[in-house]
Short mmCIF file of C-alpha atoms in Angstrom, two decimals:
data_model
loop_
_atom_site.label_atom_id
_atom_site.label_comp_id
_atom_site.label_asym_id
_atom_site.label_seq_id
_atom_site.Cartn_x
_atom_site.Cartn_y
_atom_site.Cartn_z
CA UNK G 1 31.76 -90.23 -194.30
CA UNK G 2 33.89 -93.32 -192.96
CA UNK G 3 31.95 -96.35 -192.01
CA UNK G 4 28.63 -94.81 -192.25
CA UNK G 5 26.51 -97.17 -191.02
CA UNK G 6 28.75 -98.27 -188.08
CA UNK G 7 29.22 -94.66 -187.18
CA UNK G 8 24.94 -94.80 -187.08
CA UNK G 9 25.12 -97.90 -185.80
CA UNK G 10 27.15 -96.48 -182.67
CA UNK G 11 25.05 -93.68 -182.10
CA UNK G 12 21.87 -95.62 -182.38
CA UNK G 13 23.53 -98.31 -179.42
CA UNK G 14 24.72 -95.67 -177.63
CA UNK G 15 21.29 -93.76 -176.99
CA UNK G 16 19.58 -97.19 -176.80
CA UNK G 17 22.03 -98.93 -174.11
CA UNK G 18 23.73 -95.34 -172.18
CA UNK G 19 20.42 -93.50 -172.82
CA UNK G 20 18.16 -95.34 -172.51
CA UNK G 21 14.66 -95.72 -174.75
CA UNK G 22 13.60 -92.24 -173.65
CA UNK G 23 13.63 -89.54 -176.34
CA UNK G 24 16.77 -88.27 -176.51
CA UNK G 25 18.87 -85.85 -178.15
CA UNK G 26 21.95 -86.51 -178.12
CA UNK G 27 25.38 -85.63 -179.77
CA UNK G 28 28.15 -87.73 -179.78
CA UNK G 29 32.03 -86.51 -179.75
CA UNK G 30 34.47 -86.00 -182.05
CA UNK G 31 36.87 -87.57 -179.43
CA UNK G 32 36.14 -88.45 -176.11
CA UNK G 33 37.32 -85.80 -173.40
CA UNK G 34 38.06 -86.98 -169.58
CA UNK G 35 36.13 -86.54 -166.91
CA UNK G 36 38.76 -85.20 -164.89
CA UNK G 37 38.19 -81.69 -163.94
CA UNK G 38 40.14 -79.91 -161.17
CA UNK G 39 38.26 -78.86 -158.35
CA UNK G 40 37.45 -75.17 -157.85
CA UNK G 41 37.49 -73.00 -154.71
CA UNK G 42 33.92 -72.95 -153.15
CA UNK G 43 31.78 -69.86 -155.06
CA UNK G 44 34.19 -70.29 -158.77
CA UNK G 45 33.23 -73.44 -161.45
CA UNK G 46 36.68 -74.46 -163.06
CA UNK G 47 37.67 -73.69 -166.48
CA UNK G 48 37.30 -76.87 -168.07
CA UNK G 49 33.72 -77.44 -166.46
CA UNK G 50 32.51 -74.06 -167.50
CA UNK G 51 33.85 -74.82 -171.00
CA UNK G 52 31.28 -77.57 -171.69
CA UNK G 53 27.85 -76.43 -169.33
CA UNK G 54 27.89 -73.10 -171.18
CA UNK G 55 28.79 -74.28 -174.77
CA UNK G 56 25.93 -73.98 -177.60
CA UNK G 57 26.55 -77.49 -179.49
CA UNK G 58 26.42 -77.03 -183.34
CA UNK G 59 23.06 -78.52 -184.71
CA UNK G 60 24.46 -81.69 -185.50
CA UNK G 61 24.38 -85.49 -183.66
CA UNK G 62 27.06 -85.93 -184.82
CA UNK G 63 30.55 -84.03 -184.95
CA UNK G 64 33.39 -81.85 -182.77
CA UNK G 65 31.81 -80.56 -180.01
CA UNK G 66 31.94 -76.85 -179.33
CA UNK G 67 34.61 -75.41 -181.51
CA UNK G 68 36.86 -72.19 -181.30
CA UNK G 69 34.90 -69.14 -182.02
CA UNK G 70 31.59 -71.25 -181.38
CA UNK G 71 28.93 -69.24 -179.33
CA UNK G 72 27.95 -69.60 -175.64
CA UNK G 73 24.25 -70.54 -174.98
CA UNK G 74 24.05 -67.54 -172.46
CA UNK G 75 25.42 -65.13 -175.76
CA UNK G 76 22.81 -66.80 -177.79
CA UNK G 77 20.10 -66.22 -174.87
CA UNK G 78 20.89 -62.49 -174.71
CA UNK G 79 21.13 -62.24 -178.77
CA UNK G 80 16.94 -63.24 -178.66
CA UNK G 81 16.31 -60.25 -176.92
CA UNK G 82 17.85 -58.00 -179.26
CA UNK G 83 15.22 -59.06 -181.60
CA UNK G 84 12.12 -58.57 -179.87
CA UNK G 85 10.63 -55.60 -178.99
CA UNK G 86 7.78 -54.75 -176.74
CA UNK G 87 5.03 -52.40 -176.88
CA UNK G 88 6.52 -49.36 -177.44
CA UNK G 89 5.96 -45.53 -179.59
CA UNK G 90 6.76 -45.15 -183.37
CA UNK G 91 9.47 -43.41 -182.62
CA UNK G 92 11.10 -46.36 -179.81
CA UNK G 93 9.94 -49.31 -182.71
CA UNK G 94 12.27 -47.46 -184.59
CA UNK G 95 15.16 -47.04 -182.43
CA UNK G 96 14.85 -50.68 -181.51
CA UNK G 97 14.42 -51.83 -184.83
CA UNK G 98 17.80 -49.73 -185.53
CA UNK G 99 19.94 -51.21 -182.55
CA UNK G 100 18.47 -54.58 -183.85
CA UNK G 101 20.21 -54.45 -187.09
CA UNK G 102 23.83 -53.22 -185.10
CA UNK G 103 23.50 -56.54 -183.30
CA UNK G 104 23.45 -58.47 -186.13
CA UNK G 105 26.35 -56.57 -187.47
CA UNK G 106 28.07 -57.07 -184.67
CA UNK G 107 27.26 -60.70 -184.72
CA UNK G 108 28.52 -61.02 -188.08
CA UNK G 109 31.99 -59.64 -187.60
CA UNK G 110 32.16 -61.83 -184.43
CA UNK G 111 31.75 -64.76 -186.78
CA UNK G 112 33.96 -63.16 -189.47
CA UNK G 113 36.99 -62.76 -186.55
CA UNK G 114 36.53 -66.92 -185.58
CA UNK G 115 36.37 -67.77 -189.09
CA UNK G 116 39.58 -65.53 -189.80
CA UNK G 117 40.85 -67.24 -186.48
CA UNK G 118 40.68 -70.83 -187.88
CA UNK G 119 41.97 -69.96 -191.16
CA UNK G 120 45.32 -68.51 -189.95
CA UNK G 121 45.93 -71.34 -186.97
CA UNK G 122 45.31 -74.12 -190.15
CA UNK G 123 47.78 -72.27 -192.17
CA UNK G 124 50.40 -71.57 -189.30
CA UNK G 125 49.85 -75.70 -188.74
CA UNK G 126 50.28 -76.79 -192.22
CA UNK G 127 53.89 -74.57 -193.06
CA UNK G 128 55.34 -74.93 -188.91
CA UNK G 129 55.15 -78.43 -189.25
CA UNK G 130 55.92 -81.21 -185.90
CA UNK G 131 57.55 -77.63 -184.21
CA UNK G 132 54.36 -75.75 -184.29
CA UNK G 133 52.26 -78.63 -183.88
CA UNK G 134 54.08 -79.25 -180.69
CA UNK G 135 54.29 -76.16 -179.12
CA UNK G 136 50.36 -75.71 -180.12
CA UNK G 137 48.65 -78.66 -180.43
CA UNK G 138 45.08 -77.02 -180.34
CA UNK G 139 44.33 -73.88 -181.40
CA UNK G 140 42.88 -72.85 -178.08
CA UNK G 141 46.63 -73.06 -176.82
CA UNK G 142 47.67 -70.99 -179.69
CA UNK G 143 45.05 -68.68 -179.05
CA UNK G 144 46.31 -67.82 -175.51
CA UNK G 145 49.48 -66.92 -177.09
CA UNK G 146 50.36 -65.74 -180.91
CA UNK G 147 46.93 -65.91 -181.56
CA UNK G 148 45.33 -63.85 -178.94
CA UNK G 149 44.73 -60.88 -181.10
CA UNK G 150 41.67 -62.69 -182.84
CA UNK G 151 40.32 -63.20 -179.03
CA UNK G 152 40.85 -59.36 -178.35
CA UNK G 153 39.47 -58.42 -181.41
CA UNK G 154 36.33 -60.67 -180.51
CA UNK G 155 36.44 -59.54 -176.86
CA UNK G 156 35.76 -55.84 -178.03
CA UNK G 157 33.46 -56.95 -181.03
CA UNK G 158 31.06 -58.77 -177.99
CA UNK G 159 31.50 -55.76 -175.36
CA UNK G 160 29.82 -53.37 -178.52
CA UNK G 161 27.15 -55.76 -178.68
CA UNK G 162 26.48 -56.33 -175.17
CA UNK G 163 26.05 -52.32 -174.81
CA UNK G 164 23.19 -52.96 -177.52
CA UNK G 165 22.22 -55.68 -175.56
CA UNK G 166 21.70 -53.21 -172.60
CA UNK G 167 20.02 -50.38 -174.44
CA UNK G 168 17.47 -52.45 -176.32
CA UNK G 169 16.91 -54.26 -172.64
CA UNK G 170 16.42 -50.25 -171.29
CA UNK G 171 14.26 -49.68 -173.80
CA UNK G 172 11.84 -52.44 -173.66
CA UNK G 173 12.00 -52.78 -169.93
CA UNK G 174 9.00 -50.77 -168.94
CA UNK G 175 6.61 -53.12 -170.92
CA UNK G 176 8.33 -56.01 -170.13
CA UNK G 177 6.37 -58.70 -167.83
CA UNK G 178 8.26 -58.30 -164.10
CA UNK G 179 8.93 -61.99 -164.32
CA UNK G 180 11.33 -61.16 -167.60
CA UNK G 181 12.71 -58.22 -166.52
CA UNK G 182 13.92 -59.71 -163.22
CA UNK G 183 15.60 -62.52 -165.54
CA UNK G 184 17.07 -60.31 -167.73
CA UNK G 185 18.62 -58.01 -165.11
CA UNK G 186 20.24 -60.81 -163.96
CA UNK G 187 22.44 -61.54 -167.03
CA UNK G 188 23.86 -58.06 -166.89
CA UNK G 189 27.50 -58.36 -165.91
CA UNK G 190 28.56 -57.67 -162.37
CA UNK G 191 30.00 -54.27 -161.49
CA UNK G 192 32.28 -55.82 -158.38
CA UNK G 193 35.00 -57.53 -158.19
CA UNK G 194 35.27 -61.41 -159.08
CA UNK G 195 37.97 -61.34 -156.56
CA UNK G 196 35.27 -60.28 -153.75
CA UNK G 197 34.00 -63.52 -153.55
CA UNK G 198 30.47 -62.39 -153.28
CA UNK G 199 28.61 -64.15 -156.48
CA UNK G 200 25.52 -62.12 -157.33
CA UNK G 201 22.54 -64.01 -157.95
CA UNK G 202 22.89 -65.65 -161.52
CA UNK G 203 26.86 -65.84 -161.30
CA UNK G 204 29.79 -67.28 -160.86
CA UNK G 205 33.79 -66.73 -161.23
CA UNK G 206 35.87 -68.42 -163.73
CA UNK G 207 39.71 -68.62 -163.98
CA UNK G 208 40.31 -67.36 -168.04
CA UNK G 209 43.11 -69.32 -169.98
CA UNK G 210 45.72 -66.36 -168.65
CA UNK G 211 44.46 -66.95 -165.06
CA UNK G 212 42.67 -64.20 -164.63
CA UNK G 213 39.53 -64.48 -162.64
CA UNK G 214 36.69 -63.46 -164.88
CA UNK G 215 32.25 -63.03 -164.01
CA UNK G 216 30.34 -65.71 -166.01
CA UNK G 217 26.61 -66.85 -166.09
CA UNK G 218 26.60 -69.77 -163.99
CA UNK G 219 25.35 -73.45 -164.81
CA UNK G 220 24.50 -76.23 -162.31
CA UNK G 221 26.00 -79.99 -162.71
CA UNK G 222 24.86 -82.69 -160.80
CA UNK G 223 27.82 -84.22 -159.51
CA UNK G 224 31.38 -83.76 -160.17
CA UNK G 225 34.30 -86.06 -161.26
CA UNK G 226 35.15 -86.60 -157.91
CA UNK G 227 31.72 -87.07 -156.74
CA UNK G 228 30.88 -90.20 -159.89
CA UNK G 229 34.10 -91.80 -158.94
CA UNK G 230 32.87 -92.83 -155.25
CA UNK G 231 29.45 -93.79 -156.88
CA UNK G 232 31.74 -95.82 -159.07
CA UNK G 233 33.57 -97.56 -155.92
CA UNK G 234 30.24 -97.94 -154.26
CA UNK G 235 28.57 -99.96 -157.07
CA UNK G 236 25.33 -97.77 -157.67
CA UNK G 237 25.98 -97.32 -161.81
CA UNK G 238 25.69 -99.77 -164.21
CA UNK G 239 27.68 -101.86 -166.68
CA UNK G 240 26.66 -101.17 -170.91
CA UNK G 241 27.63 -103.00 -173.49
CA UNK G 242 27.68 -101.77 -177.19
CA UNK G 243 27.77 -104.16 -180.24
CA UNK G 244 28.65 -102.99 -184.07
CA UNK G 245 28.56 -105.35 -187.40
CA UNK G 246 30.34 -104.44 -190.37
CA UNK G 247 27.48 -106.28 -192.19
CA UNK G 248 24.55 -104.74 -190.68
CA UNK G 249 22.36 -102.61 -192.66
CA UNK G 250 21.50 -99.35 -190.43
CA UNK G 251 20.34 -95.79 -191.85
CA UNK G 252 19.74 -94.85 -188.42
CA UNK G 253 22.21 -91.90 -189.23
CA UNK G 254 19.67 -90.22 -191.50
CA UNK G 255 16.62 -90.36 -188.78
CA UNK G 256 18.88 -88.44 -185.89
CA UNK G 257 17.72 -85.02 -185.17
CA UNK G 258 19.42 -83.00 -187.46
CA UNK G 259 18.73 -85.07 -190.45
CA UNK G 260 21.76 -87.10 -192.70
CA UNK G 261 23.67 -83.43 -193.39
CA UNK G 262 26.40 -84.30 -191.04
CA UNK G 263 30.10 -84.85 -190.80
CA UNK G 264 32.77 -86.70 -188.63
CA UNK G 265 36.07 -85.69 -189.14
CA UNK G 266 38.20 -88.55 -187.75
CA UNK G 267 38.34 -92.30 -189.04
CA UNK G 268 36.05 -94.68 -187.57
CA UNK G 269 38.53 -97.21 -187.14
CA UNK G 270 42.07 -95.53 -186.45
CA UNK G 271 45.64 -96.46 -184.50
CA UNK G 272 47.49 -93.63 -183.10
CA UNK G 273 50.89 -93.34 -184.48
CA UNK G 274 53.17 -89.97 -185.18
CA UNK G 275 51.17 -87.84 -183.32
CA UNK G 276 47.53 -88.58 -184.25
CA UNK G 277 44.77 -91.02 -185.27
CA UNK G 278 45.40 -92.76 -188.65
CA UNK G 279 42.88 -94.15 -190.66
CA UNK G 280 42.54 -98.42 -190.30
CA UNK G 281 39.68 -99.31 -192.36
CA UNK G 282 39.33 -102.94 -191.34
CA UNK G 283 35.76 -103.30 -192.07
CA UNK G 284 36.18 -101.88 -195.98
CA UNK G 285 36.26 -105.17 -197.84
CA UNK G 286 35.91 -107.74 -194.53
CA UNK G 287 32.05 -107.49 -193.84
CA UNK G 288 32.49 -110.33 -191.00
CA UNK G 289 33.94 -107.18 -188.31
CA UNK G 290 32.52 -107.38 -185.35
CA UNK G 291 33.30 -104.93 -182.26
CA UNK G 292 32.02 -104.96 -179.09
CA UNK G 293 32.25 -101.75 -176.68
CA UNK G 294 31.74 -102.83 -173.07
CA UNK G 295 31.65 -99.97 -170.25
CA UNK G 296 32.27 -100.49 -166.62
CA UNK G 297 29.97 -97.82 -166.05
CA UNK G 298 27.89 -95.07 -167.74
CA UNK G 299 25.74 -92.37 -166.84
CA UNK G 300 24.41 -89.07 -168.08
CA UNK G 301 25.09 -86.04 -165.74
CA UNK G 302 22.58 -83.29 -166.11
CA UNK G 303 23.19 -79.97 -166.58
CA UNK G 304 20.73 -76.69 -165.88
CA UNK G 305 21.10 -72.90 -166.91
CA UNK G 306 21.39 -70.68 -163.59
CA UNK G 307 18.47 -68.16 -162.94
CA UNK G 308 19.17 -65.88 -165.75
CA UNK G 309 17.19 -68.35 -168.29
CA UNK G 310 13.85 -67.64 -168.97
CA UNK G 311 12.73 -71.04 -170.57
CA UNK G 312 9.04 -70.31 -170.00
CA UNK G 313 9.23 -66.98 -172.00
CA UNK G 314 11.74 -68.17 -175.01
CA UNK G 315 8.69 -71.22 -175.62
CA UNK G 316 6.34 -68.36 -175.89
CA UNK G 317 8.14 -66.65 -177.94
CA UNK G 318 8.96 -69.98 -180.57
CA UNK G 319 5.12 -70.76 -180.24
CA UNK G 320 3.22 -67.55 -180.67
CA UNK G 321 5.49 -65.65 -182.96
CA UNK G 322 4.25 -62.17 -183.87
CA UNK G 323 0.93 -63.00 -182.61
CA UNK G 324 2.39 -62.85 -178.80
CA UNK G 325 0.80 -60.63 -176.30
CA UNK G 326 3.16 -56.98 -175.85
CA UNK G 327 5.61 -57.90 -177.57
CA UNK G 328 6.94 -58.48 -181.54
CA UNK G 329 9.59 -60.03 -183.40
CA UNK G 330 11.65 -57.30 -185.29
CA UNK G 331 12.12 -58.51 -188.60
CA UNK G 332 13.61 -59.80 -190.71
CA UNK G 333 13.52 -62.55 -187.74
CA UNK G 334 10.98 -65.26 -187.29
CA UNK G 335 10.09 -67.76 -184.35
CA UNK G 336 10.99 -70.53 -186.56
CA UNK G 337 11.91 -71.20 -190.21
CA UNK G 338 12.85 -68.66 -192.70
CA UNK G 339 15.75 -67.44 -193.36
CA UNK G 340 16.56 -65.39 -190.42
CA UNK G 341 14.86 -68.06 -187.51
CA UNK G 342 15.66 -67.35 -183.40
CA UNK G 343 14.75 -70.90 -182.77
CA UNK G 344 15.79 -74.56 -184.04
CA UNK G 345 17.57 -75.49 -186.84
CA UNK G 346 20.20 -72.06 -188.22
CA UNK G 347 18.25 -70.54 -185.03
CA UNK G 348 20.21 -67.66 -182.91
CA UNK G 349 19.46 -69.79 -180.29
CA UNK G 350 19.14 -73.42 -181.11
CA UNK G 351 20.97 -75.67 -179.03
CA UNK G 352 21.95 -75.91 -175.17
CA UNK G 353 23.74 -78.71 -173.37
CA UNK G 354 21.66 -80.73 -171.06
CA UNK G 355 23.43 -83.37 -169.81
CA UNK G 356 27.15 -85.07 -169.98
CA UNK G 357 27.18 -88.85 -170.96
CA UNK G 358 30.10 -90.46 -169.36
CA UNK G 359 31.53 -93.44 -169.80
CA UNK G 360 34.09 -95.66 -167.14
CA UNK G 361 37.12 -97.98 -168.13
CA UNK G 362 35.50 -98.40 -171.90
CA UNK G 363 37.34 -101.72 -173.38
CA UNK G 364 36.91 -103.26 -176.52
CA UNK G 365 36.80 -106.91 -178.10
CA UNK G 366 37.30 -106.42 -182.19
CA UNK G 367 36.88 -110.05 -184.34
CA UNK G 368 38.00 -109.84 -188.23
CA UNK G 369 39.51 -112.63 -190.64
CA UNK G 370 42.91 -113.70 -189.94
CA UNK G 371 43.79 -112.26 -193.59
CA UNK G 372 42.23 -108.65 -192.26
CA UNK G 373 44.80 -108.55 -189.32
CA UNK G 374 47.36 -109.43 -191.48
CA UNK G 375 46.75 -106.45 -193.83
CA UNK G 376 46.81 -104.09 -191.06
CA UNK G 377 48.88 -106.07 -188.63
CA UNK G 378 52.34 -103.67 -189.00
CA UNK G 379 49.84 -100.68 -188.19
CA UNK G 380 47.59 -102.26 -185.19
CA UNK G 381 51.07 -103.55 -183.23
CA UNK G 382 53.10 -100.49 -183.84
CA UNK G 383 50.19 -98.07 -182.97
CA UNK G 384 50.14 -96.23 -179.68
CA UNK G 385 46.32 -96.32 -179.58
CA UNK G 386 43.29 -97.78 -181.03
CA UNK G 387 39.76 -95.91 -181.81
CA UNK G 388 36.45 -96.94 -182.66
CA UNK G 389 34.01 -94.47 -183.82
CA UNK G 390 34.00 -91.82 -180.35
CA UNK G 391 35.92 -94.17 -177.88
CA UNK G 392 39.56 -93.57 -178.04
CA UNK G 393 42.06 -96.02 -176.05
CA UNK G 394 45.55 -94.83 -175.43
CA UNK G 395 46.63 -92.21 -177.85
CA UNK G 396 48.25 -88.71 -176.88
CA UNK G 397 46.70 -88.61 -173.65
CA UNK G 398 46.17 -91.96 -172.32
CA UNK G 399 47.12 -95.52 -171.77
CA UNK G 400 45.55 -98.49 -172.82
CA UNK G 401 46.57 -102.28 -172.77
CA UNK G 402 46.22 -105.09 -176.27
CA UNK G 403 46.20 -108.76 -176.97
CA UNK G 404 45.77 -110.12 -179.76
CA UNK G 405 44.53 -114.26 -180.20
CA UNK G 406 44.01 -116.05 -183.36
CA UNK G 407 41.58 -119.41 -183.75
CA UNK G 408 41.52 -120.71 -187.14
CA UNK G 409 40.68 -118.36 -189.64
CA UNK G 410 39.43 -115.50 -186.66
CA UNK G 411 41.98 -112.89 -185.16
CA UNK G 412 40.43 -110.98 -182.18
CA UNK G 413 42.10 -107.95 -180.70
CA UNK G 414 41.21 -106.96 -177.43
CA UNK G 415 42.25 -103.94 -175.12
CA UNK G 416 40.97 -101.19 -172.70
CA UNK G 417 41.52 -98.40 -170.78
CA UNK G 418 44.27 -98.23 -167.69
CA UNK G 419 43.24 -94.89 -167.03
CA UNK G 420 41.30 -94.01 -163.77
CA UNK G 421 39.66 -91.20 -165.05
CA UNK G 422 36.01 -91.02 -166.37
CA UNK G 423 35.46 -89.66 -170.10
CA UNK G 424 32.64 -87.25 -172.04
CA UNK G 425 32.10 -89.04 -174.82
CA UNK G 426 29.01 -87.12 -175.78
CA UNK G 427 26.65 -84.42 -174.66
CA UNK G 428 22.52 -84.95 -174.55
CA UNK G 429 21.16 -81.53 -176.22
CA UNK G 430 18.06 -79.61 -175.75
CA UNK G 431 16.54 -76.78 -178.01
CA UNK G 432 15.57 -73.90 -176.12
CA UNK G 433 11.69 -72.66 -177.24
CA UNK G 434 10.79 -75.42 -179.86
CA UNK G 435 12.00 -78.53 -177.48
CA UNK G 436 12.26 -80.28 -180.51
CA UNK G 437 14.49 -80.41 -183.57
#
């Protein structure tokens, strides 16, 4: 991993300074998104926005959040209850037990198909070269167009496994406790119209990448874009100020929530040039680096499932196990641990997001030896962009301005954001049953 301990260091002053003491679970970005979102007709949650509430982050601190192929904590909700069964005959233990094992069938190819997915976008990337990359710079744009095949074939794949979904639900739903029932007939999809305008209780719309207007589980935020802006203007959020050393000892890394098993795919320290970060690695052999982060403003902005999400129930679930009263886990699940778990770490259902942590006009103040700047000089004045760890300034979607001053032996480059917009740069995470990693 680049820069180790100033990647921990940068979590561990994040969640300290943005945070706050408070336990809390947070992951931090690959690259920092903007807090920009469009605003949706009254009754529909835009595209973007429903993007992030509804993602399941991977079981990481530290990484890409979300992902193509990567599951939706509403999918993961309904996948618990095709592993449970209530009191039922033999005969019905059976049947469930049977539709049990088609859902994780199902599951698997769904996985298999985003895999597959991945592979051929990477491989379409690598021989297209700068044409492909510019007419599909992500491969959610691809997959709108060349690549929608692998999001039809997972369309279909998750349709067969929501009609398990249902049957295992119609099975169980005479034992069921009325409290769980009316939650789970909630996240049954719709039979009107999006187009009606008349949200059912549980739902909303959302515009799909080919415009379509589609039914989705719905998720609360507490304030939009718009909304944090005019807090912004009106003073009420704070300034934060983060502070990394190249010489400072931190294994902070290994005592985040998911343990030191992680990975971070772009540099630490990076300059955008032809097309995308490049690695700078000014604190390699200069252990004097010293970067400071300062925010105008930053705030997390909470996020809650909709009705359909039976917290309560999924806690008795992780804490009773087998030993719960009317119902059972069909195996080979467990609560927790194992090999085949429903909750926490590899869990079906491990992670949901909780909150957005967003971050106003970040600029930075970076002091190195006069003989580092040199080194990288050529790189740092021809760059379009400069990174540090999760904060991103200019690059392919924004602007950013630089100076750089030189005292003695001490070069400091300085710069920050032009851009008016807010940015995600990180989500806070919570673990549905176990509340805990």
């Amino acid at each position: 991993m680049d820069n180790q301990n100033l990647f921990s260091q940068s979590y561990s002053e994040i969640v300290r300074n943005v945070l706050g003491e408070g336990t809390q679970y947070f992951q931090m970005l690959g690259e920092a998104v903007s807090f920009n979102w469009p605003v949706a007709p009254i009754g529909q949650l835009s595209r973007e926005a429903y993007q992030f509430m509804s993602a399941a982050p991977a079981y990481s601190p530290i990484g890409v959040f979300g992902g193509v192929g990567a599951s939706t904590s509403f999918k993961n909700y309904r996948q618990i209850f095709a592993h449970v069964g209530f009191n039922e005959s033999p005969e019905a233990q059976k049947q469930l037990q049977d539709l049990s094992n088609q859902a994780t069938e199902l599951q698997n190819e769904i996985t298999i198909t985003w895999t597959n997915a991945n592979t051929a976008y990477n491989t379409a990337k690598q021989n297209g070269g700068a044409v492909f990359a510019a007419k599909y710079p992500d491969i959610q744009t691809w997959l709108a167009g060349p690549g929608d095949v692998y999001v039809k074939e997972a369309d279909g794949l998750q349709k067969a496994a929501n009609s398990v979904f249902d049957q295992m639900e119609a099975l169980n739903e005479a034992q069921m406790p009325t409290t769980l029932k009316e939650a789970l007939d909630i996240t049954k999809l719709p039979t009107t119209k999006p187009s009606d305008g008349n949200a059912p209780r549980g739902w909303t719309v959302v515009q799909n990448s080919a415009g379509n207007l589609e039914w989705q589980p719905i998720f609360n935020i507490a304030t939009t874009s718009r909304e944090w802006r005019q807090q912004l203007t009106d003073g009420t959020i704070g300034e934060k100020r983060i502070v990394l050393k190249a010489d400072k000892s931190d294994s902070s890394i290994e005592k985040t929530w998911a343990g030191g098993n992680v990975g971070y795919g772009n540099p630490f320290w990076g300059v955008y040039a032809n097309g995308g970060w490049e690695r700078t690695n000014i604190s390699k052999s200069d252990k004097s680096v010293t970067a400071t982060i300062n925010l105008k403003s930053a705030t997390v902005v909470n996020i809650t499932p909709g009705e359909w999400y039976d917290g309560g129930f999924l806690k008795q679930i992780a804490i009773n196990g087998n030993k719960g009263q009317g119902y059972s886990i069909l195996s080979p699940y467990t609560a927790t641990g194992g090999s085949h778990p429903l909750f926490g770490k590899d869990g079906l259902c491990s992670t949901i997001v909780t909150g957005l942590v967003v971050a106003y006009k970040p600029s930075f103040s970076i002091s190195m030896k006069s003989s580092t700047y040199k080194e990288y000089e050529q790189k740092i004045n021809a760059g379009g962009g400069f990174r540090i760890g999760p904060f991103s300034f200019g690059g392919s979607g924004g602007s950013y301005n630089q100076e750089i001053q030189t005292t003695g032996n001490r070069t400091t480059v300085t710069g920050g954001s032009t851009s008016d917009d807010p940015v995600i740069i990180g989500v806070t995470v919570g673990f549905p049953g176990v509340e805990k990693p």
